[in-house]
Amino acid sequence: MNRISIVIPCFNEAQALDQLFDRLDQALAAVEGATFEIVCVNDGSRDNTLARLLECQQQRDELVVVDLSRNFGKESALSAGIAAATGDAVVPMDADLQDPPELLAQLVDLWRQGFEVVVARRADRSSDSWLKRVTAGAFYRAHNAMSDIQIPNNVGDFRLMDRAVVDVLNALPESRRFMKGLFAWVGFRTAAVDYVRESRVAGTSSFNGWRLWNLAVEGITGFSITPLRIWSYLGLAVAAVSLAWGTWILVRTLIFGHDIPGYASLFVAVTFLGGLQLIGIGIVGEYVGRAYIESKRRPPFVVRRVYRSPASTTD
């Protein structure tokens, strides 16, 4: 009999937990020949998420609660849950039920057919705002254009992964983790199941525009050095144009005489090139910063405590 772990990062999700477990119960009952472990990671929630999880654990022997020492962010919380999972297969999903648990039976069925990874692909994202759909599409296109690692479009963290895949993910040494990129990097035989993305059942997303932007920068700089190359090519192009323009000024001056200096054009040229240099330094600094942070070898998360049911066989 297969053992399947459901990993759910939680940050201020107390209001959604009752509906989450009700839907999970129905979805898990539809999967035959399997036992389940539900690993909920409390990512430094400021509401009563931890207390509600511990209350739920009193009635659920399969529930494991991983309490992090502070808020480390979703990527780290997801890593903590995957590290704590003990199943033959692991399924990360969101607590807000935008990832429908009813899809579990299809994911497990394809896994049993021999696929090591079964991704859930969003066929309809109308529940997301127009801006989020546009920016998400732009990110996927930009990332895949610059990186050799192709992230499937409209595929999030919701997927099933075989134990072999999970072991590889847990062995990766980096502390700055962009999980969608790592999921794509490890490879393995992959199948996809389409679904319609639902609206949140409670609360609001903790990902604002600034955090999404930082996540996008993390994804691109973590899996591609193309931004550095682009700036090298841009510098070469600017230098070539500047050399050609200087040559033209020299020839024109020798033939037609000395022109009155153009202070406006000089000011524009200096500020434009200065701006390019600062942007280039910023891009280099982004990569240097990543190398500096990784060199410290700090773990991506710190577990304060793991709560398991006394009746759990995995204690």
Short mmCIF file of C-alpha atoms in Angstrom, two decimals, residues 64-179:
data_model
loop_
_atom_site.label_atom_id
_atom_site.label_comp_id
_atom_site.label_asym_id
_atom_site.label_seq_id
_atom_site.Cartn_x
_atom_site.Cartn_y
_atom_site.Cartn_z
CA VAL A 64 1.95 16.43 11.27
CA VAL A 65 2.50 20.09 12.21
CA VAL A 66 5.92 21.63 11.50
CA ASP A 67 6.30 24.93 13.34
CA LEU A 68 9.05 27.21 11.99
CA SER A 69 10.86 29.60 14.32
CA ARG A 70 9.71 32.65 12.29
CA ASN A 71 8.30 33.59 8.90
CA PHE A 72 10.81 32.36 6.31
CA GLY A 73 8.57 32.70 3.25
CA LYS A 74 6.64 30.21 1.19
CA GLU A 75 9.64 28.74 -0.65
CA SER A 76 11.40 27.89 2.61
CA ALA A 77 8.19 26.64 4.24
CA LEU A 78 7.60 24.37 1.26
CA SER A 79 11.16 23.07 1.58
CA ALA A 80 10.58 22.38 5.28
CA GLY A 81 7.42 20.41 4.55
CA ILE A 82 9.04 18.36 1.81
CA ALA A 83 11.97 17.59 4.12
CA ALA A 84 9.58 16.39 6.85
CA ALA A 85 7.41 14.28 4.53
CA THR A 86 7.89 10.51 4.76
CA GLY A 87 5.59 9.28 1.98
CA ASP A 88 6.39 7.30 -1.15
CA ALA A 89 5.03 10.33 -3.01
CA VAL A 90 4.71 13.96 -1.93
CA VAL A 91 2.04 16.45 -3.04
CA PRO A 92 2.62 20.15 -2.21
CA MET A 93 -0.52 22.29 -2.29
CA ASP A 94 -1.83 25.63 -1.01
CA ALA A 95 -4.03 25.97 2.05
CA ASP A 96 -6.38 28.47 0.35
CA LEU A 97 -7.91 25.69 -1.84
CA GLN A 98 -6.99 27.38 -5.10
CA ASP A 99 -5.33 24.01 -5.70
CA PRO A 100 -8.34 21.64 -5.67
CA PRO A 101 -7.61 18.50 -3.60
CA GLU A 102 -10.16 16.62 -5.73
CA LEU A 103 -7.37 16.34 -8.31
CA LEU A 104 -5.38 13.98 -6.06
CA ALA A 105 -6.94 10.81 -7.48
CA GLN A 106 -5.83 11.72 -11.02
CA LEU A 107 -2.33 12.63 -9.84
CA VAL A 108 -1.94 9.33 -8.00
CA ASP A 109 -3.29 7.36 -10.95
CA LEU A 110 -0.70 8.81 -13.35
CA TRP A 111 2.04 8.26 -10.76
CA ARG A 112 1.09 4.60 -10.54
CA GLN A 113 1.35 4.42 -14.34
CA GLY A 114 5.07 5.18 -14.03
CA PHE A 115 5.40 8.98 -14.07
CA GLU A 116 7.71 10.28 -11.35
CA VAL A 117 6.27 13.81 -11.52
CA VAL A 118 2.65 14.71 -12.24
CA VAL A 119 2.08 18.48 -12.47
CA ALA A 120 -1.26 20.25 -12.18
CA ARG A 121 -1.56 22.79 -15.01
CA ARG A 122 -3.92 25.76 -14.75
CA ALA A 123 -6.16 25.65 -17.83
CA ASP A 124 -8.20 28.64 -16.63
CA ARG A 125 -6.88 31.44 -14.42
CA SER A 126 -9.93 33.70 -14.55
CA SER A 127 -10.06 33.68 -10.74
CA ASP A 128 -6.78 35.64 -10.74
CA SER A 129 -6.71 39.36 -11.46
CA TRP A 130 -5.93 40.61 -14.96
CA LEU A 131 -2.66 42.12 -13.76
CA LYS A 132 -1.54 38.89 -12.10
CA ARG A 133 -2.28 36.86 -15.23
CA VAL A 134 -0.36 39.30 -17.43
CA THR A 135 2.66 39.57 -15.13
CA ALA A 136 2.77 35.79 -14.56
CA GLY A 137 2.74 35.17 -18.32
CA ALA A 138 5.48 37.77 -18.82
CA PHE A 139 7.62 36.13 -16.15
CA TYR A 140 7.32 32.64 -17.64
CA ARG A 141 8.23 33.97 -21.09
CA ALA A 142 11.19 35.98 -19.79
CA HIS A 143 12.51 33.15 -17.60
CA ASN A 144 12.24 30.50 -20.30
CA ALA A 145 13.85 32.79 -22.88
CA MET A 146 16.88 33.39 -20.65
CA SER A 147 17.29 30.02 -18.95
CA ASP A 148 18.10 26.53 -20.18
CA ILE A 149 15.69 25.25 -17.50
CA GLN A 150 12.17 25.61 -18.88
CA ILE A 151 9.41 26.16 -16.32
CA PRO A 152 6.06 24.90 -17.67
CA ASN A 153 3.66 27.78 -18.24
CA ASN A 154 0.75 28.03 -15.78
CA VAL A 155 2.19 25.32 -13.53
CA GLY A 156 2.67 26.18 -9.86
CA ASP A 157 3.78 24.15 -6.85
CA PHE A 158 0.74 21.83 -6.95
CA ARG A 159 2.06 18.48 -8.20
CA LEU A 160 2.85 14.91 -7.17
CA MET A 161 6.49 13.87 -6.84
CA ASP A 162 7.90 10.39 -6.39
CA ARG A 163 10.19 9.72 -3.42
CA ALA A 164 13.18 9.60 -5.80
CA VAL A 165 12.43 13.19 -6.87
CA VAL A 166 11.93 14.32 -3.27
CA ASP A 167 15.27 12.83 -2.20
CA VAL A 168 17.05 14.81 -4.93
CA LEU A 169 15.29 18.05 -3.88
CA ASN A 170 16.21 17.52 -0.24
CA ALA A 171 19.85 16.97 -1.19
CA LEU A 172 20.18 20.28 -3.07
CA PRO A 173 22.50 22.58 -1.09
CA GLU A 174 21.24 26.10 -1.92
CA SER A 175 19.55 28.17 0.76
CA ARG A 176 17.90 30.71 -1.59
CA ARG A 177 15.26 28.44 -3.11
CA PHE A 178 12.99 29.14 -6.06
CA MET A 179 10.98 25.93 -5.92
#
